[in-house]
Short mmCIF file of C-alpha atoms in Angstrom, two decimals:
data_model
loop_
_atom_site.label_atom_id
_atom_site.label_comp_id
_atom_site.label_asym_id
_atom_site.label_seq_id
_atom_site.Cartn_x
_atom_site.Cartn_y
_atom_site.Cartn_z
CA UNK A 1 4.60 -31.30 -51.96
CA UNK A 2 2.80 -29.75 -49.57
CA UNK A 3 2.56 -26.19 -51.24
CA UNK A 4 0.32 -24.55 -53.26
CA UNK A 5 0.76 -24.40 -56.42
CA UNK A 6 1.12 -20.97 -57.71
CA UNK A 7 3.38 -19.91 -60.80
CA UNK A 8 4.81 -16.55 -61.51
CA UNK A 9 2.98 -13.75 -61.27
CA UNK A 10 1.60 -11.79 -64.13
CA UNK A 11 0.96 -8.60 -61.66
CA UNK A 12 1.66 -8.34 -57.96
CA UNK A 13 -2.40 -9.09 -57.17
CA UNK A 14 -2.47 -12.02 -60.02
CA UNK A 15 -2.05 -15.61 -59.28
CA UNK A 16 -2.42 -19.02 -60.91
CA UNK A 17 -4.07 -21.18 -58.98
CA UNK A 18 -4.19 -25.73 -59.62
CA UNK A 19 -7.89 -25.37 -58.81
CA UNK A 20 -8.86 -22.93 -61.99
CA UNK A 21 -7.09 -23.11 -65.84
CA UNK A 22 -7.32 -19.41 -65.47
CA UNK A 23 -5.34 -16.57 -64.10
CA UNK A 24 -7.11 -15.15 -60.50
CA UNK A 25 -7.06 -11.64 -59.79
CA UNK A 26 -7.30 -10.76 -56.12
CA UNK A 27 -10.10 -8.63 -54.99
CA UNK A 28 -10.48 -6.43 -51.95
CA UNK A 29 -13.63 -6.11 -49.48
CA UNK A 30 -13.61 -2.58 -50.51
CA UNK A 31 -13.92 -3.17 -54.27
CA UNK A 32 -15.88 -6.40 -54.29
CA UNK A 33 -19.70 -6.96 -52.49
CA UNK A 34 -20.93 -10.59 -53.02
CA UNK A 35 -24.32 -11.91 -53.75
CA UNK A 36 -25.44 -15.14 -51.93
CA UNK A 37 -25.43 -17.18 -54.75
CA UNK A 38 -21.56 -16.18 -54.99
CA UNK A 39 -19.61 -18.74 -53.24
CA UNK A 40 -16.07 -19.69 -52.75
CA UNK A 41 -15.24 -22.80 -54.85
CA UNK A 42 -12.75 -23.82 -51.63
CA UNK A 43 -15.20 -23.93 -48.31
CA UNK A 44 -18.42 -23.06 -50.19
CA UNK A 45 -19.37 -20.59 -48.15
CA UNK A 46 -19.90 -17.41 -49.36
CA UNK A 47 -17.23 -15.18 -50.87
CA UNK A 48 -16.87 -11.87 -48.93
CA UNK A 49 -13.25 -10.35 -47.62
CA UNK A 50 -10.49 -10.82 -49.95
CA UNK A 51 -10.35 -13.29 -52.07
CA UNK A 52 -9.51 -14.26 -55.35
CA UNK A 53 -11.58 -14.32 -58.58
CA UNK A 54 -11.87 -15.07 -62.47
CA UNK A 55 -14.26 -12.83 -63.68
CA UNK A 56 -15.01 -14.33 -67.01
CA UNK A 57 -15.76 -17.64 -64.99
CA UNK A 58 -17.34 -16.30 -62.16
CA UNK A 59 -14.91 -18.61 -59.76
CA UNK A 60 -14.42 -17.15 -56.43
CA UNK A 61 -11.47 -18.29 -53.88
CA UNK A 62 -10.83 -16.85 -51.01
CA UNK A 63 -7.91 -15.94 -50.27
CA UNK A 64 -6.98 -18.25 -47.09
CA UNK A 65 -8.07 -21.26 -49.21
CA UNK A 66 -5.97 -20.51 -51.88
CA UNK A 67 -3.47 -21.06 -49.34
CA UNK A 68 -4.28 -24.54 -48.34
CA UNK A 69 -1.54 -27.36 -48.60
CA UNK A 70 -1.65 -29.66 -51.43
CA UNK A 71 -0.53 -32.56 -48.62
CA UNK A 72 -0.97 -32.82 -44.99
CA UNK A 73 -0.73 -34.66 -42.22
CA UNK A 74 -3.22 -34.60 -39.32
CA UNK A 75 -3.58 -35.76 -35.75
CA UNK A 76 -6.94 -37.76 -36.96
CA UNK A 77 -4.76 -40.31 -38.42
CA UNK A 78 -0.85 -39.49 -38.13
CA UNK A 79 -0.02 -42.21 -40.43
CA UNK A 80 -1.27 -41.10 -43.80
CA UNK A 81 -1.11 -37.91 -45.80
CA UNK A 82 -4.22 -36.32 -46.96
CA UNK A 83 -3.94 -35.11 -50.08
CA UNK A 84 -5.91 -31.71 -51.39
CA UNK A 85 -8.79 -32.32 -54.54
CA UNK A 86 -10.32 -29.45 -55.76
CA UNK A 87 -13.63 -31.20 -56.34
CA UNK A 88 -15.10 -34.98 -55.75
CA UNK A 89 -13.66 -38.21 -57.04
CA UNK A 90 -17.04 -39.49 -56.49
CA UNK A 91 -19.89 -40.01 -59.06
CA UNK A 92 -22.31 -37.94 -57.38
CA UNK A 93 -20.62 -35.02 -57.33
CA UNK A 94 -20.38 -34.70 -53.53
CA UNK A 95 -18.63 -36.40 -50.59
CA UNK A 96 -19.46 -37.11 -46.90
CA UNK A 97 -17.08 -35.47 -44.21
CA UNK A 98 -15.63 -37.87 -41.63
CA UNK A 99 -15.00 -35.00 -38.99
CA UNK A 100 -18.76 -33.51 -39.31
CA UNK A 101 -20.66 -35.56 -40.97
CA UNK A 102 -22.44 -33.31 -43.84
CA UNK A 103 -22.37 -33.50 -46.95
CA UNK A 104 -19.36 -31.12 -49.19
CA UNK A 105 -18.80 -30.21 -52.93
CA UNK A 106 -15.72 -28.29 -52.65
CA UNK A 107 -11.89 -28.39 -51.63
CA UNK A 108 -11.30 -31.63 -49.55
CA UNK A 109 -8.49 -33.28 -48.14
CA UNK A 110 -8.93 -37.16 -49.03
CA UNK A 111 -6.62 -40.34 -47.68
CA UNK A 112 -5.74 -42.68 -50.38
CA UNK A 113 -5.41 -45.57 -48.08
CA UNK A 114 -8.37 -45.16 -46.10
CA UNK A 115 -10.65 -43.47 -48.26
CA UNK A 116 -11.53 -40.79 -45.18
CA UNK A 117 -12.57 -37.51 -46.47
CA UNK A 118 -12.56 -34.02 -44.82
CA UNK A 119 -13.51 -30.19 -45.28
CA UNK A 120 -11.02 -28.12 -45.56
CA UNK A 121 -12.21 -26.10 -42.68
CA UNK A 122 -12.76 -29.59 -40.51
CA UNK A 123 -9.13 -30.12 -41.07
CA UNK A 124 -8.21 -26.94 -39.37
CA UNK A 125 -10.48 -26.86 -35.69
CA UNK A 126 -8.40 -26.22 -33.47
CA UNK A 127 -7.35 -28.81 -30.57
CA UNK A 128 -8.93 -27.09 -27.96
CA UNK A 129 -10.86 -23.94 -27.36
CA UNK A 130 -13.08 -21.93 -25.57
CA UNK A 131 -17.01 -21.17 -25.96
CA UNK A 132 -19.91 -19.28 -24.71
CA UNK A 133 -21.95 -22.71 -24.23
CA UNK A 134 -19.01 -23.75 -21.23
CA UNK A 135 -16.92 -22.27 -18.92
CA UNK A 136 -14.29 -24.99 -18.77
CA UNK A 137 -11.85 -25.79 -22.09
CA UNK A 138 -13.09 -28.00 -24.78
CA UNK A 139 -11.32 -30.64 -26.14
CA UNK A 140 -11.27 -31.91 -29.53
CA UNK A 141 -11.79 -35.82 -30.40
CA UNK A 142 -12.03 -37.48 -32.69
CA UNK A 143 -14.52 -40.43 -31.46
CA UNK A 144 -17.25 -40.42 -29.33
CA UNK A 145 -16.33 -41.96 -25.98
CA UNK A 146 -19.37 -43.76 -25.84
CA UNK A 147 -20.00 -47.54 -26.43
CA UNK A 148 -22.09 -47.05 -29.82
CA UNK A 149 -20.07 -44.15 -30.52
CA UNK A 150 -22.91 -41.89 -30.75
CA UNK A 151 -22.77 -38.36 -28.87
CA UNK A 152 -25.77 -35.72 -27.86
CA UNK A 153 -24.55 -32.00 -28.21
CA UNK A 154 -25.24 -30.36 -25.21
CA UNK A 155 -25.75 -27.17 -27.45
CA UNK A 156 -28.32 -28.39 -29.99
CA UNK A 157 -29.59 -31.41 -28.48
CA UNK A 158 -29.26 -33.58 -31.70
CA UNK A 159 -27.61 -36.88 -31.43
CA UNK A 160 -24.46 -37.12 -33.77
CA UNK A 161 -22.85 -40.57 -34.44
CA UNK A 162 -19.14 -41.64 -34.76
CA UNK A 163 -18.23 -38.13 -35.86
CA UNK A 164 -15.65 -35.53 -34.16
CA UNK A 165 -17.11 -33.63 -31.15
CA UNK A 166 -15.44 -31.05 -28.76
CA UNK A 167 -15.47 -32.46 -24.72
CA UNK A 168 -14.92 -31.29 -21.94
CA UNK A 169 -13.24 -34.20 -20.31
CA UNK A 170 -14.26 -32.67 -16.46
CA UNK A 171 -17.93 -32.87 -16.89
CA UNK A 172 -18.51 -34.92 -19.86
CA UNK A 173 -20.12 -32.02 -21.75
CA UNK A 174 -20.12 -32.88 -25.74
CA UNK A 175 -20.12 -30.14 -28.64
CA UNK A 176 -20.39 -30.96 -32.27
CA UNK A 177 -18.30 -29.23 -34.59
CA UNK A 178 -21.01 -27.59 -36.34
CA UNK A 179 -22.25 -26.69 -32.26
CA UNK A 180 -19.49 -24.54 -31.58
CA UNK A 181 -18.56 -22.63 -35.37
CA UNK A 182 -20.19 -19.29 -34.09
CA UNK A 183 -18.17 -17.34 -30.95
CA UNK A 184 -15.53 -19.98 -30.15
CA UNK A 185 -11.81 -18.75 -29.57
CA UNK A 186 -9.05 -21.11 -30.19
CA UNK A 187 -6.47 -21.72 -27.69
CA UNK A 188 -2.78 -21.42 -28.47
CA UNK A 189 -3.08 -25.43 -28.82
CA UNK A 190 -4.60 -24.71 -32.52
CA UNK A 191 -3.21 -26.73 -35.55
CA UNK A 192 -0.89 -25.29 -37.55
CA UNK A 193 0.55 -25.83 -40.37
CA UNK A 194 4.49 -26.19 -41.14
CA UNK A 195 5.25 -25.52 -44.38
CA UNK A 196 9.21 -26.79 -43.94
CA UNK A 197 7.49 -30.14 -42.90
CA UNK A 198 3.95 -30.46 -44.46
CA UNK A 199 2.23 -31.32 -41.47
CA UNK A 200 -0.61 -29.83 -38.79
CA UNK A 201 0.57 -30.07 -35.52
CA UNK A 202 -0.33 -28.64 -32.16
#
């Protein structure tokens, strides 16, 4: 557990991939221009770069989400693993992030026990980094430290509740994820992931 699941090659820029019942060819930035309406299957957001596709399908991957774990464990709750789905166990279709609090259709990594659901990308922020909107570090957390655990971003002035916000501790400034996505640079403090041991750690 905890790797992705990719059987033998048929070429050296071929894989086989759990998420697709078809063989994915990898596609370079030079060769391949997308259209807005062509999104990666993995972060839904649109597939540009390198990244893997099955033309007859039109399924697009890129290619740092077809490296995602199957299993990980996370900071957020170091108890559980979180397990990767390739699409919703939910009726509708969709699920609700715990870490940002919109709405996602794609790759998620889901806790059996406590039912918490992230983004693949919300799974990876890093602990701490730096942005335009502060000159101190930011910290991430994973709670509001506020009585009705709701939090203002300083950046866009909307009010968030009980979701994960970056803080700097100093002067109680408050960025929510979705806040601080454009022009932030991780420290070395980021999550990574160990392959030998399944888990994100700082």
């Amino acid at each position: 557990m905890g790797k992705v699941k990719v059987e033998p090659q048929q070429s050296k820029n071929t894989i086989n991939h759990f998420s697709h019942p078809h063989p994915l060819e990898l596609i370079t930035n030079q060769k391949f221009v997308s259209s807005s309406s062509q999104l990666c299957s993995g972060c839904k957001i649109q597939a540009t770069g390198s990244i893997y596709t099955c033309r007859s399908c039109n399924f697009f991957l890129h290619t740092e989400c077809s490296q995602m774990p199957q299993q990980i464990t996370h900071p957020f709750d170091k108890e559980h693993h979180f397990i990767l789905l390739q699409k919703p166990i939910y009726p509708e279709g969709n699920f609700n992030c715990d870490a940002c609090g919109e709405i996602g259709d794609g790759f998620s990594y889901h806790c059996k026990t406590c039912g918490t659901e992230l983004h693949i990308l919300c799974a990876i922020f890093p602990l701490c980094i730096t942005h335009w909107s502060h000159h101190h570090q930011l910290d991430l957390k994973f709670s509001p430290p506020y009585p009705d655990k709701s939090s203002c971003s300083d950046i866009c002035k909307n009010v968030g509740t009980n979701h994960w916000l970056y803080r700097c501790q100093t002067c109680g400034f408050d960025a929510h994820l979705n806040c601080t996505k454009l022009q932030a640079t991780p420290h070395q403090t980021n999550i990574h992931y160990n392959p030998t041991t399944s888990r994100f750690a700082p």
